[in-house]
Coordinates of C-alpha atoms in Angstrom, one line a residue:
M27 CA -137.7 75.7 -89.2
T28 CA -140.1 73.4 -87.4
A29 CA -143.8 73.3 -87.9
Y30 CA -144.2 74.6 -84.3
T31 CA -142.1 77.6 -85.1
K32 CA -144.0 78.3 -88.3
R33 CA -147.2 78.5 -86.3
L34 CA -145.8 81.2 -84.0
Q35 CA -147.3 84.6 -84.7
K36 CA -145.3 87.8 -84.7
V37 CA -145.6 89.7 -81.4
T38 CA -144.6 93.2 -80.7
A39 CA -144.0 94.4 -77.2
V40 CA -144.1 98.1 -76.5
L41 CA -142.1 99.3 -73.6
C42 CA -142.1 102.8 -72.1
T43 CA -138.6 103.1 -70.7
T44 CA -137.3 105.7 -68.3
A45 CA -134.2 105.8 -66.0
L46 CA -135.2 105.9 -62.4
L47 CA -133.9 108.9 -60.6
A48 CA -131.9 108.1 -57.5
G49 CA -133.7 108.8 -54.3
C50 CA -137.1 109.5 -56.0
A51 CA -140.2 108.1 -54.4
A52 CA -143.5 107.4 -56.2
G53 CA -144.5 111.0 -55.8
T54 CA -142.5 114.1 -56.8
S55 CA -141.3 117.1 -54.9
D56 CA -141.7 120.7 -56.0
N57 CA -138.3 120.9 -57.6
T58 CA -138.5 117.5 -59.3
E59 CA -139.9 117.1 -62.8
P60 CA -142.6 114.4 -62.9
A61 CA -141.3 111.2 -64.4
A62 CA -144.2 111.1 -66.8
T63 CA -142.9 114.2 -68.6
T64 CA -139.4 112.7 -69.1
A65 CA -140.5 109.3 -70.1
Q66 CA -140.2 108.4 -73.8
V67 CA -142.1 105.6 -75.4
K68 CA -139.7 103.0 -76.8
T69 CA -140.4 99.8 -78.6
I70 CA -139.0 96.4 -77.8
T71 CA -139.8 94.0 -80.6
I72 CA -140.4 90.3 -79.7
E73 CA -140.8 88.4 -82.9
P74 CA -141.4 84.6 -82.5
T75 CA -141.3 83.9 -86.2
A76 CA -137.6 85.0 -86.1
A77 CA -136.8 81.8 -84.2
Y78 CA -133.4 80.3 -83.4
Q79 CA -132.4 77.2 -81.4
T80 CA -134.8 74.8 -79.6
M81 CA -133.6 74.3 -76.1
N82 CA -132.7 71.0 -74.3
G83 CA -132.5 73.0 -71.1
F84 CA -130.0 73.9 -68.4
G85 CA -128.0 71.6 -66.0
A86 CA -125.0 71.0 -63.9
S87 CA -122.4 68.3 -63.2
A88 CA -122.6 65.9 -60.2
C89 CA -118.9 65.2 -60.4
W90 CA -116.6 65.4 -57.3
W91 CA -119.4 66.0 -54.7
S92 CA -122.4 63.6 -55.2
Q93 CA -120.3 60.5 -54.3
E94 CA -120.2 61.9 -50.7
V95 CA -123.2 64.3 -50.5
G96 CA -125.7 61.9 -51.8
N97 CA -125.7 60.1 -48.5
W98 CA -126.0 63.2 -46.3
E99 CA -129.1 63.6 -44.2
N100 CA -129.9 66.8 -46.0
A101 CA -129.1 65.6 -49.5
K102 CA -132.7 66.1 -50.5
N103 CA -132.6 69.7 -49.5
I104 CA -129.4 70.3 -51.4
L105 CA -130.7 68.6 -54.6
S106 CA -133.9 70.6 -54.3
L107 CA -132.0 73.9 -54.6
L108 CA -130.8 72.6 -58.0
Y109 CA -133.7 70.6 -59.4
D110 CA -136.9 71.5 -57.7
E111 CA -139.0 74.0 -59.7
N112 CA -140.6 75.4 -56.6
S113 CA -137.9 75.7 -53.9
G114 CA -134.9 75.7 -56.3
I115 CA -133.9 76.7 -59.8
G116 CA -135.5 73.9 -61.7
L117 CA -132.5 72.5 -63.6
N118 CA -133.5 69.7 -66.0
I119 CA -130.1 68.2 -67.0
Y120 CA -128.0 66.1 -64.8
R121 CA -124.4 65.2 -65.8
Y122 CA -123.4 62.0 -64.0
N123 CA -119.7 61.1 -63.9
L124 CA -118.8 57.5 -64.9
G125 CA -115.7 57.0 -62.8
A126 CA -112.6 55.1 -64.1
G127 CA -112.0 53.1 -60.9
S128 CA -109.6 55.4 -59.2
K129 CA -111.3 55.4 -55.8
D130 CA -108.5 53.6 -54.0
D131 CA -105.6 55.2 -56.0
A132 CA -103.7 57.3 -53.4
T133 CA -101.7 58.9 -56.2
I134 CA -104.7 61.1 -56.9
T135 CA -104.2 63.3 -53.9
D136 CA -107.6 64.8 -53.7
L137 CA -110.1 62.2 -52.4
D138 CA -113.0 64.0 -53.9
R139 CA -111.5 63.6 -57.4
R140 CA -111.4 59.8 -57.3
A141 CA -114.3 57.8 -58.5
E142 CA -115.5 54.2 -58.6
A143 CA -116.1 52.2 -61.8
F144 CA -119.0 49.8 -62.2
I145 CA -116.8 47.1 -63.7
D146 CA -113.9 44.9 -62.4
K147 CA -110.9 43.6 -64.2
D148 CA -112.6 40.2 -64.9
G149 CA -115.5 42.0 -66.7
S150 CA -118.1 41.6 -63.9
Y151 CA -120.4 44.5 -63.2
H152 CA -121.3 45.9 -59.8
W153 CA -124.2 48.3 -60.0
E154 CA -124.4 48.8 -56.3
R155 CA -121.2 50.9 -56.4
D156 CA -121.2 54.7 -56.4
A157 CA -124.2 54.4 -54.1
A158 CA -124.2 58.0 -52.8
A159 CA -123.9 59.4 -56.3
Q160 CA -126.7 57.2 -57.5
N161 CA -128.8 58.4 -54.6
A162 CA -128.2 62.0 -55.6
L163 CA -129.3 61.2 -59.1
A164 CA -132.4 59.5 -57.8
L165 CA -133.3 62.5 -55.7
A166 CA -132.9 64.8 -58.7
K167 CA -135.2 62.6 -60.8
S168 CA -137.8 62.6 -58.0
M169 CA -138.1 66.3 -58.5
N170 CA -138.2 66.2 -62.3
K171 CA -139.7 63.1 -63.9
D172 CA -138.4 64.2 -67.4
L173 CA -134.8 64.8 -66.2
R174 CA -132.2 64.5 -68.9
V175 CA -129.2 62.5 -67.9
T176 CA -125.8 62.6 -69.6
L177 CA -123.2 60.0 -68.6
F178 CA -119.7 61.4 -69.1
S179 CA -116.2 60.0 -68.5
N180 CA -112.9 61.6 -67.8
S181 CA -111.0 58.4 -68.4
A182 CA -111.6 54.8 -69.5
P183 CA -111.6 52.3 -66.7
V184 CA -108.2 51.7 -65.3
F185 CA -108.3 48.0 -66.4
Y186 CA -108.1 49.3 -70.0
T187 CA -105.6 52.1 -69.8
V188 CA -101.9 51.8 -70.8
N189 CA -100.5 52.5 -67.3
G190 CA -103.4 51.1 -65.2
K191 CA -104.1 54.6 -64.0
A192 CA -107.0 57.0 -64.6
Y193 CA -104.5 59.7 -65.9
C194 CA -101.6 59.8 -68.3
D195 CA -98.0 59.2 -67.3
Y196 CA -95.7 62.1 -66.4
L197 CA -93.6 63.5 -69.3
P198 CA -91.5 66.7 -69.4
D199 CA -93.3 69.7 -70.8
D200 CA -91.2 69.7 -74.0
E201 CA -92.3 66.2 -75.0
N202 CA -95.4 65.4 -77.0
Y203 CA -98.6 64.4 -75.3
V204 CA -99.3 60.7 -75.2
T205 CA -102.7 59.0 -74.8
N206 CA -103.4 56.5 -72.1
L207 CA -105.8 54.4 -74.2
E208 CA -104.6 52.3 -77.1
P209 CA -106.9 51.7 -80.1
E210 CA -107.3 48.0 -79.4
R211 CA -109.1 49.0 -76.2
Y212 CA -111.6 51.4 -77.8
A213 CA -114.2 48.6 -78.2
D214 CA -113.9 47.6 -74.6
F215 CA -114.4 51.2 -73.4
A216 CA -117.4 51.5 -75.7
K217 CA -118.9 48.3 -74.5
Y218 CA -118.5 49.4 -70.9
S219 CA -120.0 52.8 -71.4
I220 CA -122.9 51.5 -73.4
A221 CA -123.6 48.9 -70.6
C222 CA -123.8 51.8 -68.1
A223 CA -126.2 53.7 -70.4
K224 CA -128.4 50.7 -70.8
H225 CA -128.4 50.0 -67.0
F226 CA -129.5 53.5 -66.1
T227 CA -132.1 53.5 -68.9
E228 CA -133.5 50.2 -67.6
A229 CA -133.5 51.7 -64.1
G230 CA -136.0 54.3 -65.4
Y231 CA -133.7 57.2 -66.2
R232 CA -133.9 59.2 -69.4
V233 CA -130.3 58.9 -70.6
T234 CA -130.0 61.4 -73.4
G235 CA -126.2 61.7 -73.7
L236 CA -123.1 59.6 -73.6
S237 CA -119.8 61.4 -73.5
P238 CA -116.6 59.3 -73.4
I239 CA -114.0 62.1 -73.8
N240 CA -113.3 65.2 -71.7
E241 CA -111.1 68.0 -73.0
P242 CA -108.9 65.7 -75.0
E243 CA -106.5 68.5 -76.1
W244 CA -105.0 68.8 -72.6
S245 CA -102.2 66.4 -71.5
W246 CA -103.8 65.1 -68.3
R247 CA -100.3 64.0 -67.2
G248 CA -99.4 63.1 -63.7
Y249 CA -96.7 65.0 -61.8
E250 CA -93.0 64.2 -61.7
D251 CA -93.4 62.9 -58.1
G252 CA -95.9 60.3 -59.2
T253 CA -99.1 62.0 -58.1
A254 CA -102.0 63.5 -60.1
K255 CA -104.8 65.9 -59.5
Q256 CA -107.7 64.0 -61.2
E257 CA -108.9 61.5 -63.8
G258 CA -108.2 62.5 -67.4
C259 CA -107.0 61.3 -70.8
Y260 CA -105.3 63.0 -73.8
Y261 CA -106.5 62.0 -77.3
S262 CA -105.1 63.3 -80.5
K263 CA -107.5 64.6 -83.3
T264 CA -107.5 61.2 -85.1
Q265 CA -107.7 59.2 -81.9
C266 CA -110.8 61.2 -81.0
R267 CA -112.3 60.5 -84.4
D268 CA -111.5 56.8 -84.3
L269 CA -112.8 56.3 -80.8
Y270 CA -116.1 58.1 -81.6
K271 CA -116.6 55.9 -84.6
V272 CA -116.3 52.8 -82.5
F273 CA -118.9 54.2 -80.0
L274 CA -121.3 55.1 -82.8
K275 CA -121.1 51.6 -84.4
Q276 CA -121.8 49.9 -81.1
M277 CA -124.6 52.3 -80.1
A278 CA -126.3 51.8 -83.4
Q279 CA -126.9 48.2 -82.4
E280 CA -128.7 49.1 -79.2
D281 CA -132.4 49.8 -79.6
A282 CA -132.6 50.8 -75.9
L283 CA -130.4 53.7 -76.6
K284 CA -132.2 55.1 -79.7
D285 CA -132.9 58.4 -77.8
C286 CA -129.3 58.7 -76.4
R287 CA -126.9 60.8 -78.5
L288 CA -123.1 60.4 -78.5
E289 CA -121.7 63.7 -77.2
G290 CA -118.3 65.1 -78.1
W291 CA -115.8 66.3 -78.0
E292 CA -116.1 68.5 -74.9
S293 CA -113.4 70.9 -76.2
G294 CA -111.7 72.8 -73.4
H295 CA -111.2 76.1 -75.3
I296 CA -113.5 77.1 -78.1
G297 CA -112.1 78.9 -81.2
T298 CA -108.3 78.3 -80.8
D299 CA -106.2 76.9 -83.6
T300 CA -106.1 73.6 -81.7
C301 CA -109.9 73.5 -81.4
M302 CA -110.4 74.3 -85.1
A303 CA -107.9 71.5 -86.0
Y304 CA -109.9 69.0 -84.0
L305 CA -113.1 70.2 -85.6
Q306 CA -111.7 69.8 -89.1
T307 CA -110.2 66.4 -88.5
M308 CA -113.4 64.9 -87.0
F309 CA -116.1 66.7 -88.9
G310 CA -114.6 68.5 -91.9
K311 CA -116.2 67.8 -95.3
S312 CA -113.2 68.4 -97.6
G313 CA -109.8 66.9 -98.2
V314 CA -108.5 63.6 -96.9
N315 CA -110.9 63.7 -94.0
G316 CA -114.1 64.3 -95.9
L317 CA -115.1 60.7 -96.6
K318 CA -113.8 59.5 -93.3
N319 CA -116.0 61.8 -91.4
N320 CA -119.4 61.0 -92.9
A321 CA -120.4 58.8 -90.0
L322 CA -119.5 61.4 -87.4
R323 CA -121.3 64.2 -89.2
K324 CA -124.5 62.0 -89.3
G325 CA -124.2 60.4 -85.9
M326 CA -123.2 63.5 -83.8
P327 CA -125.4 66.4 -84.9
T328 CA -124.9 68.0 -81.5
L329 CA -121.4 69.0 -80.4
A330 CA -120.6 69.4 -76.7
L331 CA -118.2 72.2 -75.8
H332 CA -116.9 74.0 -72.7
S333 CA -117.1 77.7 -72.4
Y334 CA -113.9 78.3 -70.4
W335 CA -111.3 80.8 -71.6
A336 CA -113.0 81.8 -74.9
S337 CA -113.5 85.4 -75.8
P338 CA -116.7 86.5 -77.7
E339 CA -114.6 86.8 -80.8
E340 CA -113.4 83.2 -80.5
K341 CA -116.9 82.0 -80.0
Q342 CA -118.1 83.9 -83.1
A343 CA -115.2 82.4 -85.1
F344 CA -116.2 78.9 -83.9
A345 CA -119.8 79.5 -84.8
N346 CA -118.7 80.6 -88.3
A347 CA -116.5 77.5 -88.6
I348 CA -119.4 75.2 -87.5
A349 CA -121.7 76.8 -90.0
T350 CA -119.2 76.1 -92.7
T351 CA -118.6 72.5 -91.6
Y352 CA -122.2 71.5 -90.8
G353 CA -124.5 74.0 -92.5
S354 CA -127.5 75.6 -90.8
N355 CA -128.6 72.4 -88.9
Y356 CA -125.7 72.2 -86.4
K357 CA -126.4 72.2 -82.7
L358 CA -124.0 73.2 -79.9
A359 CA -124.3 72.2 -76.3
L360 CA -122.2 74.2 -73.8
T361 CA -121.7 71.4 -71.2
E362 CA -119.2 72.9 -68.8
Y363 CA -118.2 76.2 -67.3
C364 CA -117.1 77.7 -64.1
Q365 CA -115.2 81.0 -63.3
M366 CA -111.6 79.8 -63.6
T367 CA -109.4 82.2 -61.6
E368 CA -107.0 82.6 -64.6
D369 CA -109.7 83.1 -67.2
Q370 CA -109.4 86.6 -68.5
N371 CA -112.7 86.4 -70.3
S372 CA -114.8 85.4 -67.2
G373 CA -115.8 89.0 -66.4
V374 CA -114.4 88.6 -62.8
Y375 CA -110.7 88.1 -63.6
D376 CA -109.7 91.5 -62.2
L377 CA -111.8 91.0 -59.2
I378 CA -110.2 87.7 -58.4
Q379 CA -106.8 89.1 -58.9
K380 CA -107.6 91.9 -56.5
N381 CA -109.4 89.9 -53.8
G382 CA -107.6 86.6 -54.1
M383 CA -109.1 83.1 -54.6
D384 CA -112.4 82.4 -52.7
S385 CA -115.8 81.0 -53.4
G386 CA -117.1 84.1 -55.1
L387 CA -120.6 84.2 -53.6
G388 CA -121.5 87.8 -54.5
M389 CA -123.5 89.5 -57.2
E390 CA -120.5 90.5 -59.2
Y391 CA -119.9 86.9 -59.9
G392 CA -123.6 86.4 -60.8
L393 CA -123.7 89.2 -63.2
A394 CA -120.5 87.9 -64.9
L395 CA -122.1 84.5 -65.2
A396 CA -125.2 85.9 -66.8
G397 CA -123.0 87.6 -69.4
I398 CA -121.4 84.3 -70.3
I399 CA -124.7 82.5 -70.6
H400 CA -126.0 85.3 -72.8
Q401 CA -123.0 85.0 -75.1
D402 CA -123.4 81.3 -75.4
L403 CA -127.1 81.4 -76.1
T404 CA -126.9 84.2 -78.7
V405 CA -123.5 83.9 -80.3
L406 CA -123.2 80.1 -80.3
N407 CA -127.0 79.4 -80.3
A408 CA -126.4 76.8 -77.5
V409 CA -129.3 74.4 -77.2
E410 CA -128.0 73.4 -73.7
W411 CA -126.0 75.2 -71.0
D412 CA -124.5 73.4 -68.1
W413 CA -122.5 74.6 -65.1
W414 CA -119.4 72.6 -64.1
T415 CA -119.9 71.3 -60.6
A416 CA -123.2 72.0 -58.9
C417 CA -121.9 71.7 -55.4
A418 CA -118.4 72.5 -54.0
F419 CA -116.7 72.6 -50.7
G420 CA -115.4 76.2 -50.8
G421 CA -112.3 78.2 -51.7
Y422 CA -112.8 78.3 -55.5
T423 CA -115.3 79.8 -57.9
D424 CA -116.5 76.5 -59.2
G425 CA -119.8 75.9 -57.3
L426 CA -123.4 77.0 -57.3
V427 CA -124.0 75.6 -53.8
Y428 CA -121.3 75.5 -51.2
L429 CA -121.2 72.8 -48.5
D430 CA -119.4 72.3 -45.2
K431 CA -118.1 68.8 -45.0
D432 CA -118.2 68.6 -41.2
S433 CA -121.5 70.4 -40.4
H434 CA -123.2 69.8 -43.8
Q435 CA -124.3 73.4 -43.7
V436 CA -125.4 74.9 -47.0
E437 CA -124.6 78.3 -48.5
T438 CA -125.8 79.5 -51.9
S439 CA -124.0 81.7 -54.3
K440 CA -125.6 84.4 -56.5
R441 CA -124.5 82.2 -59.4
L442 CA -127.1 79.7 -58.4
W443 CA -130.0 82.1 -58.5
V444 CA -128.7 83.9 -61.7
L445 CA -128.7 80.5 -63.5
G446 CA -132.2 80.1 -62.2
N447 CA -133.3 83.3 -63.9
F448 CA -132.8 81.3 -67.1
S449 CA -133.4 77.7 -66.1
K450 CA -136.5 78.0 -63.9
F451 CA -138.6 79.6 -66.6
T452 CA -137.3 78.1 -69.8
D453 CA -138.7 74.6 -70.5
E454 CA -137.3 71.8 -72.6
G455 CA -138.6 72.4 -76.1
S456 CA -138.7 76.2 -75.7
V457 CA -137.6 78.2 -78.7
R458 CA -135.3 81.2 -78.5
I459 CA -136.9 84.1 -80.3
S460 CA -135.9 87.5 -81.5
I461 CA -135.9 90.4 -79.0
T462 CA -134.7 93.8 -79.9
L463 CA -134.1 96.6 -77.4
P464 CA -134.0 100.3 -78.3
K465 CA -130.8 102.1 -78.3
E466 CA -131.7 103.8 -75.0
L467 CA -131.3 100.3 -73.5
S468 CA -128.2 99.4 -75.4
D469 CA -126.4 98.7 -72.1
V470 CA -129.0 96.1 -71.1
Q471 CA -128.6 92.5 -72.5
S472 CA -131.6 90.4 -73.2
V473 CA -132.7 87.0 -74.5
A474 CA -136.2 85.6 -75.0
F475 CA -137.9 82.3 -75.3
K476 CA -141.4 80.9 -76.2
N477 CA -142.2 77.9 -74.1
P478 CA -144.2 74.9 -75.4
N479 CA -147.1 76.0 -73.0
G480 CA -147.3 79.3 -74.8
T481 CA -145.7 81.5 -72.1
V482 CA -143.0 83.9 -73.2
T483 CA -139.9 84.4 -71.0
A484 CA -137.5 87.3 -71.4
V485 CA -134.3 87.6 -69.3
F486 CA -132.8 91.1 -68.9
I487 CA -129.2 91.6 -67.6
N488 CA -128.8 95.2 -66.3
N489 CA -125.1 95.3 -65.4
T490 CA -125.2 99.1 -64.8
D491 CA -125.7 101.3 -61.8
K492 CA -129.0 102.7 -63.3
A493 CA -132.4 101.3 -62.6
R494 CA -135.0 101.4 -65.3
S495 CA -138.8 101.3 -65.1
T496 CA -140.8 99.9 -68.0
T497 CA -144.3 99.3 -69.1
L498 CA -145.4 96.6 -71.6
A499 CA -148.3 95.9 -73.8
L500 CA -148.1 92.6 -75.7
D501 CA -150.8 91.4 -78.1
G502 CA -152.4 88.2 -76.8
Y503 CA -150.8 88.3 -73.4
T504 CA -152.7 89.6 -70.4
R505 CA -150.4 89.2 -67.3
H506 CA -146.7 89.5 -66.4
T507 CA -144.6 88.4 -63.4
T508 CA -141.1 89.4 -62.7
Y509 CA -138.4 87.6 -60.8
V510 CA -135.2 89.4 -59.7
T511 CA -131.7 88.4 -58.6
D512 CA -129.6 91.2 -57.2
K513 CA -127.7 92.0 -54.0
D514 CA -130.9 91.9 -52.0
N515 CA -133.0 89.2 -53.8
D516 CA -132.5 85.6 -54.8
L517 CA -134.8 84.9 -57.7
A518 CA -137.5 86.7 -55.8
K519 CA -140.9 87.4 -57.3
T520 CA -141.0 91.2 -57.2
D521 CA -144.0 92.2 -59.3
S522 CA -147.0 90.9 -61.1
G523 CA -149.9 92.5 -62.8
T524 CA -151.5 93.1 -66.2
A525 CA -149.3 93.0 -69.2
A526 CA -149.5 96.8 -69.4
D527 CA -148.4 97.5 -65.9
A528 CA -145.0 98.9 -65.1
F529 CA -142.1 96.7 -64.0
A530 CA -138.6 97.4 -63.0
L531 CA -135.1 96.4 -64.1
P532 CA -133.1 97.2 -60.9
A533 CA -129.5 98.3 -61.1
R534 CA -127.0 95.5 -61.3
S535 CA -129.6 92.8 -61.5
I536 CA -131.0 89.9 -63.6
T537 CA -134.7 90.2 -64.2
T538 CA -136.9 87.5 -65.7
L539 CA -140.2 88.6 -67.1
V540 CA -142.8 85.8 -67.6
L541 CA -145.8 86.7 -69.9
E542 CA -149.0 84.7 -69.8
K543 CA -152.1 84.8 -71.9

């Protein structure tokens, strides 16, 4: 427990909770019992001394859109929806894709999934490349001077890969997966990635993460016809371990990167047998791997994972395994998630199967996302939570903001504003604290944080058809403000008053309560 946490004082919040009667106004009719006689005083306990993880914050990926959108005339407006604390949702983490040099590779059939590299075959660097993506990054930083930047790769540069491509060769499904990067090229890949991190650091960016591997357990094979869908590279468990060791050794020699952590391994499915095997091979303490893993356990105290596919039970199993592997000091960063159409644990699987594939702009998708974020914050104690691709061009549930390529028009999803219920009011350095709801609110999920400036933020997920009205009295806090996302509101300020005034948890809504002294 940090000294900051130890200084926090126990706080108890008392809520008077009553279900709102449908159709009732502020007054009562002759045949309606006054709400005051049916209300029961309930206690919600907020206890800052029962502290959990310290947050890095919330973010999103700039992959597959910023290399075009960064040069649009309305790019600033688009980035402000994401990173501006006033007009947007105040994200503070930016995941920048280091491309592998596939921009001119027509075998990757989707143009948006190709990416430039900053290096040529002769080893020369060209920092003017990826100009639109760099402009998008600069716009985000202009809105948040303390922006955290993670540089991540899906593949090593094509000049280093076995087949000269940014993806693995096609093989029949019954053949073993094969990597596209030989061990003798690990040092070259590390040198390139570190050069990129140093460049962005010297350009004034706060580069806090370097992630060379993405979902290594998948094959990332091209198709039999010679085409592929995106950049990607398979690595076995031992190949991951050996590559990370090379990166750690080189990064340790760079004073400029002392605040940049090596991130890994960006697992694509938490809690499976495959995931557990990677964990044991790279970070296990016992057996043949024990001594081999000392460097990784010390050099990678934060593990980056993806929240796709996993059930709450799988997440809990993984949390238990991490506790066994690392002890109580482990940190997990959930660095990628979107609502995959075949993900039966997304909360919208049945809806997608019923309605078909689309962008999923409505509140059902927002509520489902809130549930996933809540799981990851409370089951996995995630110190960071990042959405997959911040912007998309429509037709799939992978974006927060949707863009028209021709007109450059912008449409927001409820997912954007729901994420904002967490990100806009939870600062870097905030501490997740204990919040306990009474059994009468057992169908409402909640999570609470104490920010470095002393404010307390509580997020309530009411995924029911019943609205609630509550009052609050909190020692040391005098005022509250609520912000609601539901079918009619997009992170709207709906109420403010003294700490003891009533506030609402509307039906099928996300409500953020901010308490000030």
